[in-house]
Every structure is written in C-alpha cells, then in structure tokens.
mmCIF file of C-alpha atoms in Angstrom:
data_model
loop_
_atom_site.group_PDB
_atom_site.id
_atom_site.type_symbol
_atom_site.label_atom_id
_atom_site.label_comp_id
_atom_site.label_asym_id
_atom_site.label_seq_id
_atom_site.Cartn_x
_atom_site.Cartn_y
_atom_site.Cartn_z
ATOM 1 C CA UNK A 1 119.894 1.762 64.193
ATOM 2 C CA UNK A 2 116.713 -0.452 64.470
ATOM 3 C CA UNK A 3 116.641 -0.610 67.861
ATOM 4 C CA UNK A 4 117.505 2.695 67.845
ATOM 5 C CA UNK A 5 114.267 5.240 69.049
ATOM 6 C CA UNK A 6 114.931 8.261 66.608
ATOM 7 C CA UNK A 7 112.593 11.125 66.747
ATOM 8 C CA UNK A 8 112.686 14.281 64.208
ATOM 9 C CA UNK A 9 111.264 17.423 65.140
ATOM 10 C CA UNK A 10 110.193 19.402 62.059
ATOM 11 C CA UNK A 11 109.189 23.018 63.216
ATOM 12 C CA UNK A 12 107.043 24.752 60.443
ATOM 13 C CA UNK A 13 105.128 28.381 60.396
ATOM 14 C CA UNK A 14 103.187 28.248 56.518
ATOM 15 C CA UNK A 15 104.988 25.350 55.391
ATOM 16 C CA UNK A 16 101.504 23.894 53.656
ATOM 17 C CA UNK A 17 103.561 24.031 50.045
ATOM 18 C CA UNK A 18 106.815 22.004 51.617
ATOM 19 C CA UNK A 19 105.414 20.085 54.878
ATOM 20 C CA UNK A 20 104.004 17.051 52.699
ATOM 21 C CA UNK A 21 106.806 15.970 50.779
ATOM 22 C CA UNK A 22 109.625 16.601 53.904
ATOM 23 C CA UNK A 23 106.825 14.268 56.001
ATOM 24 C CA UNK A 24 107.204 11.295 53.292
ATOM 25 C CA UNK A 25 110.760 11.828 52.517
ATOM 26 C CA UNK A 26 111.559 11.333 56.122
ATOM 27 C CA UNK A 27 108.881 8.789 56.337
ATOM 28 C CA UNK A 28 111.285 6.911 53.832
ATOM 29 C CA UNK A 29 114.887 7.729 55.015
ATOM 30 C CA UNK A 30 113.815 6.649 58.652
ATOM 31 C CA UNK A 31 111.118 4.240 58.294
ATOM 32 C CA UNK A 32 111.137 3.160 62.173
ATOM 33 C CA UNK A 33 111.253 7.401 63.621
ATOM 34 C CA UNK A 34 108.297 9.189 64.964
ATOM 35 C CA UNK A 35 107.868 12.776 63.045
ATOM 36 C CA UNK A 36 106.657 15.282 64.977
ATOM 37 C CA UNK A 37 105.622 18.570 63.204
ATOM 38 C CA UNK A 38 105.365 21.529 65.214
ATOM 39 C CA UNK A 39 103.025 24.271 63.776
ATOM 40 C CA UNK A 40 104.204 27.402 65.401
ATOM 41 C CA UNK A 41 101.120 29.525 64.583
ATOM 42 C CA UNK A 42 100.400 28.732 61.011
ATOM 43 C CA UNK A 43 97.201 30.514 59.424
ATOM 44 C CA UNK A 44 97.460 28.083 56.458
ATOM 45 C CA UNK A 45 96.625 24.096 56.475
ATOM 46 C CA UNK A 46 100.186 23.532 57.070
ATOM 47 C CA UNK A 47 98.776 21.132 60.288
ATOM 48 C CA UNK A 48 96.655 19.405 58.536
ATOM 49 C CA UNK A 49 99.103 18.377 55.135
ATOM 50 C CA UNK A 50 101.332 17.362 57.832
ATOM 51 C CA UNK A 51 99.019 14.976 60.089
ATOM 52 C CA UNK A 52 97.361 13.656 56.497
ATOM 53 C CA UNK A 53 101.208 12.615 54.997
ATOM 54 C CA UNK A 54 101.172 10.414 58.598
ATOM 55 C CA UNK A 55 103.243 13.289 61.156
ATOM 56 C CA UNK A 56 102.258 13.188 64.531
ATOM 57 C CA UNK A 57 101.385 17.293 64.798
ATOM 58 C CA UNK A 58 101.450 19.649 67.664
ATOM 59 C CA UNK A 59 101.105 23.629 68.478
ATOM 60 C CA UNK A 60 103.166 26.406 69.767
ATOM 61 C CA UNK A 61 101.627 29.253 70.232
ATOM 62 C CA UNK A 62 104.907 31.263 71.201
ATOM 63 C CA UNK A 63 106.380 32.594 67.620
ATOM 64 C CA UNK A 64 109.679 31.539 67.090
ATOM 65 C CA UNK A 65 111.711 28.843 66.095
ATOM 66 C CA UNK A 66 113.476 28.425 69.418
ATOM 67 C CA UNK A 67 109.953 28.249 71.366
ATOM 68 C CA UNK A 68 109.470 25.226 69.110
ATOM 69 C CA UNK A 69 112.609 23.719 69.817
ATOM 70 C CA UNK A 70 112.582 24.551 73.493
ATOM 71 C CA UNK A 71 109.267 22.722 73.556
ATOM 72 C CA UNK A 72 109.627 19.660 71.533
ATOM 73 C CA UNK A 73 113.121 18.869 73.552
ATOM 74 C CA UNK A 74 111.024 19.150 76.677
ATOM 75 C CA UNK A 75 108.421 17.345 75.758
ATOM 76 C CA UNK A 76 109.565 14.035 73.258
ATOM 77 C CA UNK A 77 111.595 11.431 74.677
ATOM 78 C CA UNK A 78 113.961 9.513 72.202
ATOM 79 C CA UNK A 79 117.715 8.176 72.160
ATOM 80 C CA UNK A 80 118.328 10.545 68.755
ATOM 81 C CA UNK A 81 116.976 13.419 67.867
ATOM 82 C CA UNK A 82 116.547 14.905 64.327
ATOM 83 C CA UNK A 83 115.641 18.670 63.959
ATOM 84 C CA UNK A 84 115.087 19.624 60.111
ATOM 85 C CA UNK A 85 113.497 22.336 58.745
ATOM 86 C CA UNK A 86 109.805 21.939 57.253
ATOM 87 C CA UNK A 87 110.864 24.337 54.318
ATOM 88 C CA UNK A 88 112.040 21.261 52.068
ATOM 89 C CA UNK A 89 115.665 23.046 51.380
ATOM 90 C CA UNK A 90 117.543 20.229 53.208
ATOM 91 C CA UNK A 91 117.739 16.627 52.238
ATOM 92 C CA UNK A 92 116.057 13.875 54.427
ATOM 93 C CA UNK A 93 117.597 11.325 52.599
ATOM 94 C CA UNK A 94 120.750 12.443 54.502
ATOM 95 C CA UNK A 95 119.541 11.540 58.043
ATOM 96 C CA UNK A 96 120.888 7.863 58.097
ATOM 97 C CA UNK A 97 124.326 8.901 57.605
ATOM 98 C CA UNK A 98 123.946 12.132 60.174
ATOM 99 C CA UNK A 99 122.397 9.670 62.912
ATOM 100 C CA UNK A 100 125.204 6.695 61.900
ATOM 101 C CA UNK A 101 127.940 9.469 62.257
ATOM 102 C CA UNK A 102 126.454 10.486 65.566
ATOM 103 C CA UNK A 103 125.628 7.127 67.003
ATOM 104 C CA UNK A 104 129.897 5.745 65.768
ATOM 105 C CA UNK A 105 131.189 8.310 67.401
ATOM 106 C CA UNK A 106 129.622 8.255 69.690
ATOM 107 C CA UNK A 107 129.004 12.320 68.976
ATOM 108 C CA UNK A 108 126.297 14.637 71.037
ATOM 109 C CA UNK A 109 125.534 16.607 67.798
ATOM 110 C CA UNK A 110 126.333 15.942 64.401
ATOM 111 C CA UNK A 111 125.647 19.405 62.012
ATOM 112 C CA UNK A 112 124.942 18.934 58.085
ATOM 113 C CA UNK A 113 127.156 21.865 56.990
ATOM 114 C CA UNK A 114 124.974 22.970 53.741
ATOM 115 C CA UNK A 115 126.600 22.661 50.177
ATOM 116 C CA UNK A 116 124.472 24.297 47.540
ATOM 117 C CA UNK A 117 122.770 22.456 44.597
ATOM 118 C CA UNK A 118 122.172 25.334 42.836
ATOM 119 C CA UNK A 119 123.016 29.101 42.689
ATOM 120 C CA UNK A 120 120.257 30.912 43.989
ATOM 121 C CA UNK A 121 119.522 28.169 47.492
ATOM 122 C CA UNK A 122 121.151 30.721 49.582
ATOM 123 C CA UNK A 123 119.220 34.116 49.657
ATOM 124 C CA UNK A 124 121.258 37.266 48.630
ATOM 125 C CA UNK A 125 123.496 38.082 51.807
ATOM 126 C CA UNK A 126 123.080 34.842 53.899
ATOM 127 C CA UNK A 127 125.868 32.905 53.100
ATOM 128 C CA UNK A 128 127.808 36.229 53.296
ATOM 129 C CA UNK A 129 126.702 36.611 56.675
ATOM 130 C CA UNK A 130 127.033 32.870 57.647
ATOM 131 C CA UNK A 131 130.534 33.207 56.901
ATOM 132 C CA UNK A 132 130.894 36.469 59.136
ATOM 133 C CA UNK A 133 129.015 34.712 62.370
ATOM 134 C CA UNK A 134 131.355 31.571 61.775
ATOM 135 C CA UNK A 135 134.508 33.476 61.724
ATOM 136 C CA UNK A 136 133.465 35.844 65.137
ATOM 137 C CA UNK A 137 132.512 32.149 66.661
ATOM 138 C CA UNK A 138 135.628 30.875 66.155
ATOM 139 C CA UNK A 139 137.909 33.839 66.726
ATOM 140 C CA UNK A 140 135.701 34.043 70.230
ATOM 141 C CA UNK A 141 135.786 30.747 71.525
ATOM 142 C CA UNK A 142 138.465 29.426 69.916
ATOM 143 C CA UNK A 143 136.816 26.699 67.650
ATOM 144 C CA UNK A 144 136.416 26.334 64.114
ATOM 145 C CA UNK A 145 132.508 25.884 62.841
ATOM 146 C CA UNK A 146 131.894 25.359 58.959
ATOM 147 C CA UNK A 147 127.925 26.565 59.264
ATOM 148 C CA UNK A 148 127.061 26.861 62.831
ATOM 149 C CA UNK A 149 123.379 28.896 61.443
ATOM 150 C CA UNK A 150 122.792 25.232 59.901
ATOM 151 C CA UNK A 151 118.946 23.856 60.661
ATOM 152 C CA UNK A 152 119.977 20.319 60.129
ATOM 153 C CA UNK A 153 121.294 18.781 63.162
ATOM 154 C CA UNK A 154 121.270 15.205 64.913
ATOM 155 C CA UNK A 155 121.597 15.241 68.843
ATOM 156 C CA UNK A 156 121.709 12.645 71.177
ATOM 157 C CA UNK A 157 119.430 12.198 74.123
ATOM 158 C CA UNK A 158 122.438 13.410 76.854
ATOM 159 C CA UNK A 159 123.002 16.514 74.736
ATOM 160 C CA UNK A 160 119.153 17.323 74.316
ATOM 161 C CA UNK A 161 118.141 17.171 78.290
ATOM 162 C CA UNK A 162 121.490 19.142 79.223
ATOM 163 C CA UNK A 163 120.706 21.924 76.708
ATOM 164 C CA UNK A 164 118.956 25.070 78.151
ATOM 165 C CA UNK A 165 117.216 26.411 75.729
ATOM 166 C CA UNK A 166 116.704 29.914 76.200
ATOM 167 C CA UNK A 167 116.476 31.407 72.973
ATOM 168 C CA UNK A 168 113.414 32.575 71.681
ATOM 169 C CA UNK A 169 113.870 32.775 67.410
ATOM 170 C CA UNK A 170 116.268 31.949 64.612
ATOM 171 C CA UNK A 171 119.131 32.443 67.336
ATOM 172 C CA UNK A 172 119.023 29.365 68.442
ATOM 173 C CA UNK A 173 121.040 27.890 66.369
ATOM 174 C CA UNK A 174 123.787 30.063 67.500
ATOM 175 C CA UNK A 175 123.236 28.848 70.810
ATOM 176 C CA UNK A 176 122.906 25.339 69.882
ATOM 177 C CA UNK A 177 126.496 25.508 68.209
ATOM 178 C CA UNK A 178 128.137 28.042 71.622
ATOM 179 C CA UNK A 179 126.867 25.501 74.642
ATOM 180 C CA UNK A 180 128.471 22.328 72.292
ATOM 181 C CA UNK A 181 131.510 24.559 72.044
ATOM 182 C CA UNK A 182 131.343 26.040 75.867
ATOM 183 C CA UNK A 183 130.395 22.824 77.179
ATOM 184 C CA UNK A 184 133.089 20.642 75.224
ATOM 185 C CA UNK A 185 130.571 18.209 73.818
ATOM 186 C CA UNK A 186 131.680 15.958 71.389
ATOM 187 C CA UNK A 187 130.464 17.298 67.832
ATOM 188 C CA UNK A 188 130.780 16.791 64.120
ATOM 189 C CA UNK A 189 129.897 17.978 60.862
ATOM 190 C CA UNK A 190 129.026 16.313 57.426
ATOM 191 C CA UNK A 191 128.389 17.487 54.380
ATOM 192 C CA UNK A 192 124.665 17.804 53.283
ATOM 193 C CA UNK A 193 123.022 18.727 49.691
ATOM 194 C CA UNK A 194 121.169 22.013 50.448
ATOM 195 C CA UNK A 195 118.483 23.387 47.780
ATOM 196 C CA UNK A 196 116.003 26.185 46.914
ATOM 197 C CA UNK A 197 112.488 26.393 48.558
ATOM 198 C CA UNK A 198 109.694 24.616 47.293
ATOM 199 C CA UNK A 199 107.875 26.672 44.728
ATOM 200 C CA UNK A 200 105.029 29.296 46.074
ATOM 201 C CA UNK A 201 106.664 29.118 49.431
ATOM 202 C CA UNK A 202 108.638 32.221 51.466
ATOM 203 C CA UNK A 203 111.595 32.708 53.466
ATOM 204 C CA UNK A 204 110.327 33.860 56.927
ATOM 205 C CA UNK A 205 114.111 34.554 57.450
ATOM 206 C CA UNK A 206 114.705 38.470 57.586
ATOM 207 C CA UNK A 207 118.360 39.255 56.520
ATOM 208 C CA UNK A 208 118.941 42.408 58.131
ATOM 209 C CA UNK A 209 116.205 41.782 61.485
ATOM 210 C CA UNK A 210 117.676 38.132 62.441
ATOM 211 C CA UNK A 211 121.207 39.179 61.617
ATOM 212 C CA UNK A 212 121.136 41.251 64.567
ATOM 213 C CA UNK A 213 119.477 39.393 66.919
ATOM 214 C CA UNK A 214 121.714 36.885 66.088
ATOM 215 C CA UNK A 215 125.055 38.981 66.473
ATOM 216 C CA UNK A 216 123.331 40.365 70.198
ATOM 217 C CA UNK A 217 123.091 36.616 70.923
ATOM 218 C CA UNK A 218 126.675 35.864 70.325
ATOM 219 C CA UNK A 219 127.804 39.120 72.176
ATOM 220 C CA UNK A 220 125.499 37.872 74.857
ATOM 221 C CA UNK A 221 127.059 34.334 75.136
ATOM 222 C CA UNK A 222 130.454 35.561 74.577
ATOM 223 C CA UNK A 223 130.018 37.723 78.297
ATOM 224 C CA UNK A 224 128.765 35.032 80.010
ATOM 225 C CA UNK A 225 130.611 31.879 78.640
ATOM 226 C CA UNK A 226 133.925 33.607 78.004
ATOM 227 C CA UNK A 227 133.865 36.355 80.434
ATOM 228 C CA UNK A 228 137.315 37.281 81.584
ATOM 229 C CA UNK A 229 138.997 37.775 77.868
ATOM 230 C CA UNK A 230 135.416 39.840 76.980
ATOM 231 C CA UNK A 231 135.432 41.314 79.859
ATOM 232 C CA UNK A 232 139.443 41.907 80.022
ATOM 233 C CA UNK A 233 138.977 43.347 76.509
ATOM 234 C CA UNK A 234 136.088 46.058 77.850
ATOM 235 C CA UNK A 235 138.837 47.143 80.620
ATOM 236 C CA UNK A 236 141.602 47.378 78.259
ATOM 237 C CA UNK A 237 140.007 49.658 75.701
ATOM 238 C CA UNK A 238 138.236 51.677 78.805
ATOM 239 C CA UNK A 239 141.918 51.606 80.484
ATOM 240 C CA UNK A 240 143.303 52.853 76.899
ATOM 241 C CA UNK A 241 141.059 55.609 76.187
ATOM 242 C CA UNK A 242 140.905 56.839 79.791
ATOM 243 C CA UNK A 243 145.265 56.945 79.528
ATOM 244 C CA UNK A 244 144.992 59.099 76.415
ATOM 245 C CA UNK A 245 142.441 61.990 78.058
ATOM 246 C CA UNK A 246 144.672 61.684 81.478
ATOM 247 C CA UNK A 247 148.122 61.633 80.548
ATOM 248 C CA UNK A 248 148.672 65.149 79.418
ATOM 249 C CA UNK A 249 146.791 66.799 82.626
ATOM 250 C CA UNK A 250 148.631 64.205 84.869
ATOM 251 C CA UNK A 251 151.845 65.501 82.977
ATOM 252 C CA UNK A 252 150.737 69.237 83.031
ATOM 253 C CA UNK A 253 150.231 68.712 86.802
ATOM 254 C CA UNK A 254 153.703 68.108 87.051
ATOM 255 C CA UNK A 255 154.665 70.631 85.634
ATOM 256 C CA UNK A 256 152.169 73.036 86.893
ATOM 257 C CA UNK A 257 150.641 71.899 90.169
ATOM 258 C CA UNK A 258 147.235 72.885 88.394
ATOM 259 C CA UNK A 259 144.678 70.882 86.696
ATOM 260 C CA UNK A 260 142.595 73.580 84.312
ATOM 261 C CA UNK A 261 140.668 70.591 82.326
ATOM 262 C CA UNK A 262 138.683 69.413 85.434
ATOM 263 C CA UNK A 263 135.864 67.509 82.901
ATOM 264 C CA UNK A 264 138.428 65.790 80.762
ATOM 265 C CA UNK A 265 140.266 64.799 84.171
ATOM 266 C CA UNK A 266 136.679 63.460 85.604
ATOM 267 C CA UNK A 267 135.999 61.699 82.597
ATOM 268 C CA UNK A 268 139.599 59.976 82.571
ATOM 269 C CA UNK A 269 139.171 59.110 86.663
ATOM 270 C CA UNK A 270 135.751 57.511 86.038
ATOM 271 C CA UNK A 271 136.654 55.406 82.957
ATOM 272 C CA UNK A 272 139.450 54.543 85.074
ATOM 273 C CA UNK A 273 137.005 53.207 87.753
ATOM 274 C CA UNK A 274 134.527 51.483 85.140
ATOM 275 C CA UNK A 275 137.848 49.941 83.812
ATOM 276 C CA UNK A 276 138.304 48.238 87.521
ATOM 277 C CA UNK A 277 134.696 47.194 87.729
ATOM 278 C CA UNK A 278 134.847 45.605 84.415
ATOM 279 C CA UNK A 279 137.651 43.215 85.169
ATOM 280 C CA UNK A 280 135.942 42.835 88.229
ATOM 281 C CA UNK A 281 132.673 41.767 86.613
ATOM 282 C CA UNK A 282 134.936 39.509 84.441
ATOM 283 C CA UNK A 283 136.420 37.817 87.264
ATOM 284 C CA UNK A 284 133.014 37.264 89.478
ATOM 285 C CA UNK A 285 131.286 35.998 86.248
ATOM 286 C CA UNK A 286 134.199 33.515 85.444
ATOM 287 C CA UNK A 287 133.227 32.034 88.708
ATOM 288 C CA UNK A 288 129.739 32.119 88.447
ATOM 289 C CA UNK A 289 130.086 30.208 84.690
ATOM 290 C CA UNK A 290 132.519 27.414 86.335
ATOM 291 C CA UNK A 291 129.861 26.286 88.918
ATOM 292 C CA UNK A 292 127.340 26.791 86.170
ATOM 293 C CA UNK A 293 129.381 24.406 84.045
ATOM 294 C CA UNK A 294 129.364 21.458 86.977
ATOM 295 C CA UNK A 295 126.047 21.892 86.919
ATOM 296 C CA UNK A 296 125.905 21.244 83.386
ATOM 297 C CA UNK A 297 128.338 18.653 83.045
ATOM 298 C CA UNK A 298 126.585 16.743 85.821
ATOM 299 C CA UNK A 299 123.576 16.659 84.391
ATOM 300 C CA UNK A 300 124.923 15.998 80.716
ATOM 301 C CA UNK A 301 126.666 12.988 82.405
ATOM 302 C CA UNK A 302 123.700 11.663 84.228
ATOM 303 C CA UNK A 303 122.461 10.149 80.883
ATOM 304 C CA UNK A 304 123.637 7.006 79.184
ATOM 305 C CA UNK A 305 125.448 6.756 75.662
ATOM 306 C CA UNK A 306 123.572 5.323 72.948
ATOM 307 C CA UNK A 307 126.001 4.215 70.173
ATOM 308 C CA UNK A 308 127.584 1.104 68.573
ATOM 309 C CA UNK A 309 130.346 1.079 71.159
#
C-alpha cells in the first residue's frame, strides 16, 4: 500500500465537534494519504478544526453531499479513494483493511456495511428504511446489497473517473451503489464498527425529507437503467386496467351493436394507446442505455488497475 497514492475525501457541513478527531484518526490509520475536508457551507469553525488537525480543506458552496462528492472526484487525483463521513460515526481505523480488500481483488468499490456498537447509532426509522431501499434495489436490479445508504466506501481510480455524478444530496449513495450494479463493476462489502455521533453534534439527515428523494432517485434510475421490465411493468398494469373498463362495452357491443358508456370506452381506448407508447418508450430507452453503457465501459476501461496482481 506504500506506494500506493490514497486520498480520503471527508465531506462535512457543522462538523466542528467531530472533524478533529476523524482528521487524526485517519491521520493514523493511513499515515502516507492526503485528507481532504470539504466544508460544504459550514457557519461554524468546522474549516478551520479541520486545516489545524493537518487536513488539506476546501469549499463547496452548492449544499449537498453529492455536490461535494461530485467535486472532490473531479478535482483530486489518486489511485484509491476513501470517502468517510466527517460526523465521527464510522471507524477510520477500518480503512487499511477496506483499501487492502479493494486493492486484492482487485475491486472498483469496496462498501463498509455498518454493524452497530451500540443501540441508539442508528436514528429511529433509518435502519428500518435502509432495509426497505436494499430490498427494492435488489428486487429491481437483481443484486443483493447489505447497506447500499452506507457513507463509507473505498473506490478505485477507474471507478471514480467513470462515475457521473449527477446527484445533488444524500442520494448519492444510491447512485453510487445502482451505476456499480448497472455497470457490472466489480464490488465488495466488509463489515465495519458503526457508532453514535460525537456529543453536541446533529444529524443533518431528515428521515422522512431524504427518504423520498431517495426512493424518486431509485424510481428514476430504475427507468433509465432497467427500462424495458419498468417500462413493460407501466404497460402491463395500463394494459390491465384499460381490459377491465373495455371488456364489458366491447362485450355489450356484441350483443347490442351500441356503445352507451362512450367516456368509460374513451378512457379504455386511450390507456390502451399510453399502454403502446410505454413499451415503446421502454424499448427506445433500452437502446439509448446500451450505447450509453459503451460509453461507460470505454471509459471505465481506459484506466489502469492498481492492485497487488
């Protein structure tokens, strides 16, 4: 790993209670990586606890934890990346084994899937609704993810200049975990020791706010990166509902060479119609995503391996 160039991204909005002690326990884990601490418009001192326990600090004005990301992978260049939260809930000491995991595999992303130290390190309804966003993952695309909302995560340089990036907040871990999936990266998961905030710090989580953005973003991903069984589903339940209005006037025409429900028929003929389109859509969007996904794959493959071999 020495001659290894490992970078860890640490984004952080009033972390000034927690930023210190993640800094130095870093600092100590991975003597020989650079930590970079994005403030992402802090109005405490988290920037300056940061720079004093020896980070190298920088500023994103765009709120949200995916502007941070989306910046720092555009603008660091290293052969690992490590991208922790500045909250102190996750253990540093950890990132040797994540980075030796990623670097044997050789692996594009390693995730610590978090195992609670005590009780009360999950916030009331998040592990709940970790467990509901990793069972619609893996019922959508077909792939089994133990904590795919994890903030721990080692990438290697290929995976970090292929990734897009277009999420703006807390979703972007879900994307993180779909384009590994989508794209067919090689990934893992360890274990990692995940405890309560530092004392006198908050949760800028919001259960109820982030839980739906985050749901829209896996509806969102699931049209475009698995579009004809999302889209095939759409026509079905149009094709199913539009059957049920239309049968009985198709059948009373039969019988009566008169159609007295002329709404309920209209209705019936234009979900009918949307039903087509959807499929449709499906099918042009399933080509669209395979050119998409040469595009990616070239450009994932343009960049060397960095592992033991």
């Amino acid at each position: 790993m020495s001659n290894v160039k490992i970078a860890a991204i640490v984004p952080c909005h009033n972390e000034a209670g927690a930023i210190g002690k993640v800094v130095t326990d870093l600092q100590a884990s991975l003597p020989t990586a650079t930590i970079y601490v994005y403030d992402n418009c802090s109005d405490d001192n988290t920037a300056e606890v940061a720079r004093a326990a020896g980070a190298v600090v920088r500023f994103e004005d765009r709120k949200g934890k995916g502007n941070v990301i989306r910046r720092a992978f555009a603008d660091i260049d290293a052969d690992v990346y490590v991208l922790i939260d500045g909250d102190d809930t996750y253990d540093a000491a950890a990132a040797p084994e994540l980075i030796n995991k990623l670097l044997d595999g050789p692996y594009d992303q390693v995730t610590g899937v978090r195992r609670q130290e005590s009780d009360s390190a999950y916030r009331s309804g998040h592990e709940l609704g970790n467990r509901f966003f990793n069972g619609i993952v893996g019922l959508i695309f077909g792939y089994k993810v133990e904590d795919m909302l994890s903030g721990y995560r080692v990438f290697s340089k290929r995976f970090v200049r292929s990734f897009p990036a277009l999420s703006r907040g807390f979703e972007i871990e879900t994307e993180l975990t779909v384009h590994s999936i989508s794209a067919r990266i090689p990934q893992a998961e360890l274990p990692i020791a995940f405890r309560d905030r530092a004392e006198g710090t908050e949760s800028k989580l919001r259960t109820y706010h982030d839980g739906q953005r985050i749901l829209r973003t896996v509806l969102k991903l699931a049209l475009h990166e698995r579009p004809v069984p999302t889209y095939g589903l759409i026509s079905g339940v149009l094709a199913v509902v539009a059957l049920i209005l239309g049968l009985p006037i198709i059948v009373e025409f039969v019988d009566t060479g008169l159609v007295p429900r002329l709404p309920t028929a209209l209705l019936a003929s234009s979900l009918v119609i949307l039903a087509v389109l959807a499929m449709i859509s499906g099918t042009l969007m399933d080509v669209l995503k395979k050119m998409r996904d040469e595009s990616s794959r070239l450009a994932y493959l343009s960049w060397e391996v960095v592992g033991h071999g």
